[in-house]
Coordinates of C-alpha atoms in Angstrom, one line a residue:
Chain A
M1 CA 64.2 293.2 132.9
R2 CA 60.5 292.5 132.3
S3 CA 61.1 290.6 129.1
M4 CA 63.4 287.6 128.7
N5 CA 66.7 287.4 130.6
W6 CA 68.6 286.4 127.5
V7 CA 72.1 286.6 129.1
G8 CA 70.8 284.5 132.0
L9 CA 69.3 281.9 129.6
Y10 CA 72.4 281.7 127.5
T11 CA 74.6 281.4 130.6
L12 CA 72.6 278.5 132.1
T13 CA 72.4 276.8 128.8
R14 CA 76.2 277.1 128.3
R15 CA 76.7 275.7 131.8
E16 CA 74.5 272.7 131.0
V17 CA 76.2 272.0 127.7
G18 CA 79.7 272.6 129.2
R19 CA 78.8 270.2 132.1
F20 CA 78.3 267.2 129.9
F21 CA 81.2 268.0 127.6
S22 CA 83.5 268.3 130.6
V23 CA 82.8 264.6 131.3
Y24 CA 82.6 263.4 127.7
R25 CA 84.0 260.0 128.7
Q26 CA 80.8 259.5 130.7
T27 CA 78.4 261.3 128.4
V28 CA 79.5 261.0 124.8
L29 CA 81.9 258.1 124.3
P30 CA 79.9 255.2 125.9
G31 CA 77.0 255.6 123.4
L32 CA 79.4 255.6 120.5
I33 CA 81.3 252.5 121.8
S34 CA 78.2 250.5 122.7
S35 CA 76.7 251.3 119.2
G36 CA 79.9 250.1 117.6
L37 CA 79.6 246.9 119.6
Y38 CA 76.0 246.4 118.6
I39 CA 77.0 246.8 115.0
L40 CA 79.8 244.3 115.4
I41 CA 78.0 241.7 117.5
F42 CA 74.4 241.9 116.5
G43 CA 74.9 243.2 113.0
F44 CA 77.7 241.2 111.6
T45 CA 76.9 238.0 113.4
L46 CA 73.1 238.0 112.9
E47 CA 73.5 239.1 109.3
Q48 CA 74.6 235.6 108.6
R49 CA 71.1 234.4 109.5
I50 CA 68.9 237.5 108.8
R51 CA 70.1 238.8 105.5
E52 CA 67.6 241.6 104.9
I53 CA 64.5 243.2 106.4
D54 CA 62.3 245.2 104.0
G55 CA 65.0 244.9 101.4
V56 CA 67.7 246.5 103.7
P57 CA 70.8 244.6 104.9
Y58 CA 70.4 243.7 108.6
T59 CA 73.3 245.8 109.9
L60 CA 72.0 248.9 108.1
F61 CA 68.5 248.1 109.3
I62 CA 69.4 248.3 113.0
L63 CA 71.5 251.5 112.8
P64 CA 68.6 254.0 112.8
G65 CA 67.3 252.3 116.0
L66 CA 70.7 252.7 117.6
I67 CA 70.7 256.4 116.7
M68 CA 67.4 256.9 118.3
M69 CA 68.2 254.9 121.4
N70 CA 71.3 256.9 121.9
T71 CA 69.5 260.2 121.2
L72 CA 66.6 259.7 123.6
T73 CA 68.5 258.1 126.5
N74 CA 71.2 260.8 126.5
A75 CA 68.7 263.6 126.1
S76 CA 66.5 262.4 129.0
S77 CA 69.4 261.5 131.3
N78 CA 71.2 264.8 130.8
A79 CA 68.3 267.0 132.0
S80 CA 67.2 264.6 134.7
S81 CA 70.6 264.0 136.2
S82 CA 71.6 267.6 136.0
M83 CA 68.5 268.7 137.8
L84 CA 68.7 266.1 140.5
Q85 CA 72.5 266.7 141.0
M86 CA 71.8 270.4 141.5
K87 CA 69.2 269.6 144.1
L88 CA 71.4 267.2 146.0
L89 CA 74.6 269.3 145.8
Q90 CA 72.9 272.5 147.0
Q91 CA 73.5 274.2 143.7
L92 CA 69.8 274.8 142.9
P93 CA 69.4 277.8 145.3
D94 CA 71.9 279.7 143.2
I95 CA 69.7 279.6 140.1
L96 CA 66.3 279.7 141.9
T97 CA 67.3 283.0 143.6
A98 CA 68.6 284.5 140.4
P99 CA 66.3 286.7 138.2
L100 CA 65.5 283.8 135.9
S101 CA 61.9 282.8 135.1
S102 CA 60.5 279.2 135.1
L103 CA 60.4 279.4 131.3
E104 CA 64.1 280.4 131.1
L105 CA 65.1 277.7 133.6
S106 CA 63.2 275.0 131.8
L107 CA 64.5 276.1 128.4
A108 CA 68.1 276.1 129.5
Y109 CA 67.9 272.5 130.9
T110 CA 65.9 271.3 127.9
I111 CA 68.3 272.8 125.4
G112 CA 71.3 271.3 127.4
G113 CA 69.7 267.8 127.2
A114 CA 68.7 268.3 123.6
V115 CA 72.2 269.2 122.6
R116 CA 73.6 266.1 124.3
G117 CA 70.9 264.0 122.6
M118 CA 71.8 265.4 119.2
V119 CA 75.5 265.1 119.7
N120 CA 75.1 261.4 120.6
G121 CA 72.6 260.7 117.8
I122 CA 74.7 262.4 115.1
L123 CA 77.9 260.7 116.2
V124 CA 76.2 257.3 115.8
L125 CA 74.8 258.4 112.5
L126 CA 78.4 259.3 111.4
L127 CA 79.6 256.0 112.8
G128 CA 77.1 254.3 110.4
V129 CA 78.2 256.5 107.5
F130 CA 81.9 255.8 107.9
L131 CA 81.9 252.3 109.3
I132 CA 79.2 250.6 107.1
D133 CA 78.7 253.1 104.3
M134 CA 75.2 253.8 105.5
P135 CA 73.4 256.0 102.9
V136 CA 71.3 258.8 104.5
Q137 CA 68.3 259.4 102.2
Q138 CA 67.0 262.6 103.8
P139 CA 69.9 264.2 105.7
L140 CA 68.0 267.4 106.7
A141 CA 64.9 265.5 107.8
T142 CA 67.1 263.1 109.8
I143 CA 68.8 266.0 111.7
G144 CA 65.4 267.6 112.2
F145 CA 63.8 264.5 113.5
I146 CA 66.8 263.8 115.9
F147 CA 66.4 267.4 117.1
L148 CA 62.6 266.9 117.7
V149 CA 63.1 263.7 119.6
S150 CA 66.0 265.1 121.6
W151 CA 63.8 268.0 122.7
A152 CA 60.9 265.8 123.6
F153 CA 63.0 263.4 125.8
S154 CA 65.1 266.2 127.3
S155 CA 61.9 267.9 128.5
M156 CA 60.7 264.6 129.8
G157 CA 64.1 264.2 131.6
L158 CA 63.7 267.6 133.1
L159 CA 60.2 266.7 134.4
L160 CA 61.6 263.5 135.9
G161 CA 64.6 265.3 137.4
Q162 CA 62.3 267.8 139.1
L163 CA 60.1 265.0 140.5
A164 CA 62.9 262.7 141.7
D165 CA 64.4 262.8 145.1
T166 CA 67.0 260.0 144.7
W167 CA 69.3 258.5 142.0
D168 CA 67.5 255.3 142.5
Q169 CA 64.2 256.8 141.2
L170 CA 65.9 258.1 138.1
A171 CA 67.7 254.8 137.4
M172 CA 64.3 253.0 137.7
M173 CA 62.9 255.1 134.9
Q174 CA 65.9 254.4 132.7
N175 CA 66.1 250.7 133.5
F176 CA 62.5 249.8 133.7
F177 CA 60.9 252.0 131.1
L178 CA 63.2 253.7 128.6
T179 CA 65.6 250.9 127.8
P180 CA 63.0 248.1 127.6
L181 CA 60.7 250.3 125.5
S182 CA 63.6 251.1 123.2
F183 CA 64.4 247.5 122.7
L184 CA 60.7 246.6 122.2
G185 CA 60.3 249.6 119.8
G186 CA 61.9 247.7 116.9
I187 CA 65.6 248.5 117.0
F188 CA 66.5 245.0 116.0
Y189 CA 63.4 243.9 114.0
S190 CA 60.5 245.0 112.0
I191 CA 57.2 244.8 113.9
H192 CA 55.8 242.8 110.9
M193 CA 58.0 239.9 112.1
L194 CA 55.9 239.8 115.3
P195 CA 52.6 238.0 116.0
D196 CA 49.5 240.1 115.7
W197 CA 49.0 240.8 119.4
A198 CA 52.6 242.0 119.7
Q199 CA 52.2 244.2 116.7
K200 CA 49.2 245.8 118.3
L201 CA 51.1 246.2 121.6
S202 CA 54.0 247.9 119.7
L203 CA 51.6 250.6 118.5
I204 CA 51.2 251.9 122.1
N205 CA 54.9 252.2 122.6
P206 CA 55.9 255.8 121.8
I207 CA 59.5 254.9 121.2
Y208 CA 58.4 252.6 118.3
Y209 CA 57.3 255.8 116.5
M210 CA 60.6 257.4 117.1
I211 CA 62.5 254.5 115.6
N212 CA 60.1 254.1 112.7
G213 CA 60.5 257.8 111.9
I214 CA 64.3 257.9 111.9
R215 CA 64.4 254.6 109.9
Y216 CA 62.2 256.4 107.3
T217 CA 64.4 259.5 107.0
V218 CA 67.7 257.5 106.9
L219 CA 66.7 254.4 104.9
G220 CA 63.4 255.2 103.4
V221 CA 61.7 252.1 104.9
F222 CA 58.9 252.2 107.5
D223 CA 56.4 249.9 109.4
S224 CA 53.8 252.7 110.0
P225 CA 53.2 255.9 108.1
P226 CA 56.1 258.4 108.8
L227 CA 53.6 261.2 109.5
N228 CA 52.4 259.3 112.6
S229 CA 56.0 259.2 113.8
F230 CA 56.4 263.0 113.3
L231 CA 53.0 263.7 115.0
M232 CA 53.9 261.5 118.0
A233 CA 57.3 263.2 118.4
L234 CA 55.6 266.6 118.1
F235 CA 52.9 265.6 120.6
M236 CA 55.5 264.4 123.1
T237 CA 57.5 267.6 122.7
V238 CA 54.6 269.8 123.4
L239 CA 53.3 267.7 126.3
F240 CA 56.6 267.3 128.1
T241 CA 57.8 270.8 127.5
T242 CA 54.5 272.3 128.8
A243 CA 54.5 269.9 131.8
A244 CA 58.1 270.7 132.7
I245 CA 57.5 274.5 132.5
L246 CA 54.3 274.3 134.6
L247 CA 56.0 272.1 137.2
M248 CA 58.9 274.5 137.4
K249 CA 56.5 277.4 137.8
S250 CA 54.6 275.6 140.6
G251 CA 57.9 275.1 142.5
K252 CA 56.8 271.6 143.5
K253 CA 59.7 269.4 144.7
I254 CA 62.2 272.2 144.1
K255 CA 60.9 274.9 146.4
Q256 CA 59.4 274.4 149.9
Chain B
M1 CA 64.3 305.1 146.3
N2 CA 62.3 306.2 149.3
N3 CA 60.9 302.8 150.1
P4 CA 62.7 300.7 152.7
A5 CA 65.2 298.2 151.3
V6 CA 63.2 295.3 152.8
H7 CA 59.7 295.3 154.1
I8 CA 58.0 292.3 155.5
S9 CA 54.5 292.3 157.0
G10 CA 52.3 289.6 158.4
L11 CA 54.4 286.9 156.9
H12 CA 53.1 283.3 157.5
K13 CA 54.5 280.0 156.5
S14 CA 53.7 276.5 157.5
Y15 CA 55.3 273.2 156.6
E16 CA 52.6 270.4 156.8
D17 CA 51.7 270.5 160.5
T18 CA 54.5 272.9 161.6
M19 CA 54.0 276.7 161.7
A20 CA 57.4 278.1 160.7
L21 CA 56.4 281.8 160.6
C22 CA 53.4 283.3 162.3
G23 CA 53.2 286.9 161.4
V24 CA 56.7 288.2 160.9
D25 CA 56.9 292.0 160.6
L26 CA 60.3 293.5 159.6
T27 CA 61.6 296.6 158.0
I28 CA 65.2 297.3 157.0
E29 CA 66.0 300.8 155.8
D30 CA 68.3 301.4 152.9
G31 CA 71.9 301.3 154.0
Q32 CA 71.1 299.6 157.3
F33 CA 73.1 296.7 158.8
Y34 CA 70.4 294.4 160.3
G35 CA 71.0 291.3 162.3
L36 CA 68.4 288.6 162.6
L37 CA 69.0 286.5 165.8
G38 CA 67.1 283.5 166.9
P39 CA 67.5 279.9 168.1
N40 CA 67.5 277.0 165.7
G41 CA 64.1 276.6 164.0
A42 CA 63.0 280.1 165.0
G43 CA 62.3 281.1 161.4
K44 CA 65.4 283.0 160.3
T45 CA 66.3 281.0 157.2
T46 CA 62.6 280.6 156.2
T47 CA 62.2 284.4 156.2
I48 CA 65.3 284.8 154.1
H49 CA 64.3 282.0 151.7
I50 CA 60.9 283.6 151.2
L51 CA 62.5 286.9 150.3
T52 CA 64.8 285.3 147.8
G53 CA 62.2 283.0 146.2
L54 CA 63.4 279.6 147.6
V55 CA 60.3 279.1 149.8
I56 CA 56.7 279.9 148.8
K57 CA 54.9 282.0 151.5
N58 CA 51.4 281.2 152.7
Q59 CA 50.4 284.9 153.2
G60 CA 51.9 288.3 153.9
V61 CA 53.8 291.1 152.2
T62 CA 57.4 290.7 151.2
E63 CA 58.8 293.7 149.3
I64 CA 62.2 294.9 148.2
Y65 CA 62.3 298.7 147.6
G66 CA 58.6 298.7 147.5
K67 CA 58.3 295.9 144.9
D68 CA 56.6 292.5 145.5
T69 CA 59.1 289.7 145.6
V70 CA 56.9 287.3 143.7
K71 CA 55.2 289.6 141.1
D72 CA 58.4 291.7 140.5
F73 CA 60.8 288.9 141.0
R74 CA 63.2 290.1 138.3
F75 CA 63.6 293.5 139.9
T76 CA 63.7 292.2 143.5
R77 CA 66.1 289.3 142.9
S78 CA 68.5 291.5 141.0
Q79 CA 68.8 293.8 144.0
L80 CA 69.8 290.9 146.3
G81 CA 73.1 289.1 146.7
I82 CA 72.8 285.9 148.8
A83 CA 75.5 284.0 150.6
H84 CA 73.7 280.8 151.6
Q85 CA 74.6 278.9 154.8
E86 CA 75.0 275.6 153.0
L87 CA 78.3 275.3 151.0
P88 CA 77.7 274.1 147.5
I89 CA 79.7 271.4 145.7
D90 CA 80.6 271.6 142.0
W91 CA 82.7 269.0 140.2
F92 CA 82.7 270.4 136.8
F93 CA 83.9 274.0 136.7
P94 CA 86.8 276.1 138.2
L95 CA 85.9 278.7 140.7
E96 CA 86.5 281.7 138.4
K97 CA 84.1 280.2 135.8
L98 CA 81.4 279.7 138.4
L99 CA 81.6 283.4 139.3
Y100 CA 81.2 284.3 135.6
F101 CA 78.2 281.9 135.4
H102 CA 76.7 283.6 138.5
A103 CA 77.1 287.0 137.0
G104 CA 75.5 285.7 133.8
Y105 CA 72.3 284.6 135.6
Y106 CA 71.9 288.2 136.7
G107 CA 72.2 289.3 133.0
I108 CA 75.8 290.4 133.1
T109 CA 78.0 289.2 130.2
Q110 CA 81.4 287.7 130.8
K111 CA 83.1 290.8 129.4
N112 CA 81.2 293.2 131.6
A113 CA 81.7 290.9 134.7
K114 CA 85.4 290.6 134.3
P115 CA 86.6 293.7 136.3
R116 CA 84.2 292.8 139.2
V117 CA 85.3 289.1 139.2
E118 CA 89.0 290.2 139.2
E119 CA 88.4 292.7 142.0
L120 CA 86.6 290.1 144.2
L121 CA 89.2 287.4 143.6
V122 CA 91.9 289.7 144.8
R123 CA 89.9 291.3 147.7
L124 CA 88.8 288.0 149.1
G125 CA 92.1 286.2 148.7
L126 CA 90.9 283.8 146.0
E127 CA 93.3 284.8 143.2
D128 CA 95.5 281.7 143.6
K129 CA 92.4 279.5 143.6
R130 CA 90.7 280.8 140.4
S131 CA 91.4 277.5 138.6
A132 CA 90.5 275.2 141.6
R133 CA 87.4 273.2 141.8
L134 CA 85.2 273.8 144.8
R135 CA 85.9 270.4 146.2
Q136 CA 89.5 271.3 146.5
L137 CA 88.9 274.3 148.7
S138 CA 89.0 274.5 152.5
G139 CA 85.8 275.5 154.4
G140 CA 87.2 279.0 154.8
M141 CA 87.9 279.3 151.1
K142 CA 84.4 278.1 150.3
R143 CA 83.0 280.8 152.6
R144 CA 85.0 283.4 150.7
Y145 CA 83.7 282.0 147.5
Q146 CA 80.1 282.2 148.8
L147 CA 80.6 285.9 149.6
A148 CA 82.3 286.6 146.2
K149 CA 79.3 284.9 144.5
A150 CA 76.8 287.1 146.5
L151 CA 78.7 290.2 145.4
V152 CA 79.5 289.5 141.8
H153 CA 76.5 291.4 140.4
D154 CA 77.1 294.3 142.8
P155 CA 73.7 294.0 144.6
K156 CA 72.3 296.8 146.7
I157 CA 71.2 294.4 149.4
I158 CA 73.4 291.6 150.7
I159 CA 71.8 288.7 152.6
L160 CA 74.3 286.6 154.6
D161 CA 73.0 283.4 156.2
E162 CA 75.6 282.5 158.9
P163 CA 78.5 283.9 156.8
T164 CA 81.2 283.0 159.4
A165 CA 80.0 279.6 160.4
G166 CA 82.9 277.2 160.7
V167 CA 85.6 279.6 159.9
D168 CA 88.7 280.3 162.1
V169 CA 89.0 283.4 164.2
E170 CA 91.4 285.2 161.8
L171 CA 89.2 284.8 158.8
R172 CA 86.1 285.7 160.8
H173 CA 87.8 289.1 161.7
E174 CA 88.8 289.5 158.1
L175 CA 85.3 288.9 156.9
W176 CA 83.9 291.3 159.6
D177 CA 86.3 294.0 158.3
Y178 CA 85.1 293.4 154.8
L179 CA 81.4 293.5 155.8
R180 CA 82.0 296.8 157.6
E181 CA 83.6 298.2 154.4
L182 CA 80.7 297.1 152.3
H183 CA 78.3 298.7 154.8
Q184 CA 80.3 302.0 154.8
N185 CA 80.0 301.9 151.0
G186 CA 76.3 302.0 151.3
K187 CA 75.2 298.4 151.1
T188 CA 72.2 297.2 153.0
I189 CA 73.1 294.1 154.9
L190 CA 70.8 291.4 156.4
L191 CA 72.7 289.0 158.5
T192 CA 71.7 285.9 160.4
T193 CA 74.3 284.6 162.8
H194 CA 74.9 282.2 165.7
Y195 CA 77.6 284.5 167.0
I196 CA 75.8 287.1 169.1
E197 CA 79.2 289.0 169.3
E198 CA 79.0 289.3 165.5
A199 CA 75.6 291.0 165.6
E200 CA 76.7 293.2 168.6
L201 CA 79.8 294.3 166.7
L202 CA 78.4 294.8 163.3
C203 CA 74.7 295.5 163.3
E204 CA 72.9 298.8 163.7
K205 CA 69.7 297.1 164.4
V206 CA 68.9 293.6 165.7
G207 CA 65.6 291.6 165.5
I208 CA 65.2 288.7 167.8
I209 CA 63.0 286.1 166.3
D210 CA 61.5 283.1 168.2
K211 CA 58.7 280.7 167.3
G212 CA 58.2 282.4 163.9
K213 CA 57.7 285.9 165.2
I214 CA 60.0 288.9 165.8
I215 CA 59.7 289.4 169.6
K216 CA 62.0 292.4 170.0
E217 CA 63.8 294.9 167.8
G218 CA 66.3 297.6 168.4
S219 CA 70.0 298.6 168.3
P220 CA 72.2 296.2 170.4
G221 CA 72.9 299.1 172.8
D222 CA 69.2 299.9 173.2
L223 CA 68.2 296.2 173.7
T224 CA 70.8 295.6 176.4
R225 CA 70.0 298.9 178.1
D226 CA 66.2 298.4 178.0
L227 CA 66.0 294.7 178.7
G228 CA 69.3 293.8 180.3
K229 CA 70.5 294.4 183.8
A230 CA 73.3 296.7 184.7
G231 CA 74.9 297.7 188.0
I232 CA 77.7 299.5 189.9
N233 CA 79.6 297.9 192.8
V234 CA 81.4 300.2 195.2
H235 CA 83.7 298.9 198.0
Y236 CA 83.9 301.6 200.7
T237 CA 84.6 302.5 204.3
G238 CA 83.0 305.3 206.4
W239 CA 79.2 304.9 205.9
N240 CA 76.9 307.4 207.6
D241 CA 73.2 307.5 207.7
E242 CA 72.8 310.8 205.8
L243 CA 73.8 308.8 202.7
N244 CA 70.4 307.0 202.8
D245 CA 68.7 310.3 201.9
A246 CA 71.5 311.5 199.6
L247 CA 71.2 308.3 197.5
S248 CA 67.4 308.1 197.6
D249 CA 67.2 308.6 193.8
F250 CA 69.1 305.3 193.3
S251 CA 68.1 301.7 193.9
F252 CA 70.8 300.1 195.9
I253 CA 71.7 297.3 198.4
L254 CA 74.0 297.8 201.3
E255 CA 76.0 294.7 202.4
D256 CA 79.0 294.9 204.7
N257 CA 81.3 297.4 203.1
R258 CA 79.9 297.0 199.7
L259 CA 77.2 298.9 197.8
H260 CA 75.4 297.5 194.8
F261 CA 73.5 299.9 192.6
T262 CA 71.0 298.7 190.0
V263 CA 71.0 301.2 187.1
R264 CA 70.1 301.4 183.4
D265 CA 73.4 302.8 182.2
P266 CA 76.3 302.6 184.6
E267 CA 78.5 305.1 182.6
E268 CA 75.7 307.7 182.9
V269 CA 75.4 307.8 186.7
M270 CA 78.7 306.5 188.0
A271 CA 80.2 310.0 188.4
S272 CA 77.2 311.3 190.4
I273 CA 77.3 308.3 192.8
I274 CA 81.0 308.7 193.4
Q275 CA 80.6 312.4 194.1
I276 CA 77.8 311.9 196.6
L277 CA 79.8 309.2 198.4
S278 CA 82.9 311.4 198.5
N279 CA 81.0 314.5 199.7
H280 CA 79.6 312.5 202.6
G281 CA 83.0 311.4 203.8
C282 CA 83.0 307.9 202.4
H283 CA 86.4 306.5 201.5
I284 CA 86.1 304.6 198.1
H285 CA 88.4 301.6 197.7
S286 CA 87.2 300.3 194.4
V287 CA 84.4 300.8 191.8
S288 CA 83.3 298.3 189.2
T289 CA 80.5 298.1 186.7
E290 CA 78.5 295.2 185.3
K291 CA 76.3 295.1 182.2
S292 CA 74.2 292.5 180.5
S293 CA 75.3 291.4 177.1
L294 CA 73.1 291.0 174.1
E295 CA 73.4 287.3 174.7
D296 CA 71.8 287.8 178.2
V297 CA 69.0 289.7 176.6
F298 CA 68.5 287.0 174.1
L299 CA 68.4 284.3 176.7
S300 CA 65.9 286.2 178.9
L301 CA 63.6 286.8 175.8
T302 CA 63.7 283.4 174.3
G303 CA 64.5 281.3 177.3
K304 CA 67.1 279.4 175.4
G305 CA 70.6 279.7 174.0
I306 CA 71.2 280.5 170.4
N307 CA 73.0 277.3 169.6

């Protein structure tokens, strides 16, 4: 058993995926419903006033941002809540005493979160395709980018879940950082509509690059070069995955 | 495997300002039933958690069949089955599924785990509960599940942290019978318990741990014989002074018509004492023996009760 414990990795991944599917009313449907509401309320009503942005009808313009917001919030909250729940419900000792390495544990949690991120992102994508006939210009690149962002934010969620001691701390990350940064990342507008200083500020918001990237692969329009979005997603993936594995290996906050 | 099942030497662990373990030395031979006894906060659970990888040691050697528990964690952890003291809660999966997951963590596929899972569900009386969620189970049922989980990958060494805490007398006896059976089938068992009777009945060897150190080790019989007090009380009539010489090999007190002998093992010397008294014309009305329990030894060593 020197090399990878593949059965162990597969089992823990299956558990992680099964966990969120078993409560799909909490983990899958809400994102779909809220995205539908955004399309109805923001899209159809605001489209009376803002007809097009960058030559794209307003309802279509906001959809890639909604895909991204759903993807990254679900990916991060799956890994973080699962890890914290296992800590608080005394389930963690079962996996920490099993012959699973830090790499295998981290991968299983990250894959679990990434699958939830992808499921949620793709469902909103399909909602756009079926509800408002959204054309997807580069389907494979879109799926690939959703996967990359899901992985990046799932590993970030795992990192947060390891560090957190209470639900309050996790909620703080979600409410004070992820949601505001998503809204400020240009879901509902192009940053070219902002004053200069706000445009510059948007460029330090990593979620802006995620939204910009998906908007390019779906609609073919972008505010910044798409390569920057890809590089930012790749950088976040490498950074958070490495940090999550190293933290797991150190045992900080999960072992005494 | 000629190495001992468990070998711990010079184990130290501190939590911030508290020294939890200060030089634990412990060896458990393959196939032995070992009990670790100690008051709350003595270091029992910390020792177990270091062996299983839940706590990071400061220094010392921890080996399972001669392999280091950190460097060779895949080997050492696959030899161990652990029933933790704390009962877990799971909202998502039925009990049977959780057992398959647990086997999977140890590299056993669902197909290969099936016969073992079925056997354990039947043997531990969980067959009717296979589809139940853990939150729906009673405390006793959760204990059975903990044991099933510890055994699902058929480990060589079983670590039981307070396995009968909070269960009723009937179930406790059932679990004891099962632990005896496991031991007879060659399993090495490390048990921590609040019930000294449990250690006395089941364990071949007992280690008493206090303030982070093993202060005494031995079989329950040896410990009570060596460290406990034992005596023989004789109620008689017809004392004569020759008996002072005849009983000179024994330590005794004479009080009214009663003799109290302090001995190591009452069963060993009782017959000789009765014979000497009878040969010298004493009429014996009654004989009784008294013996320290392991609990008395524990109290005298640690100065406190186990609870």
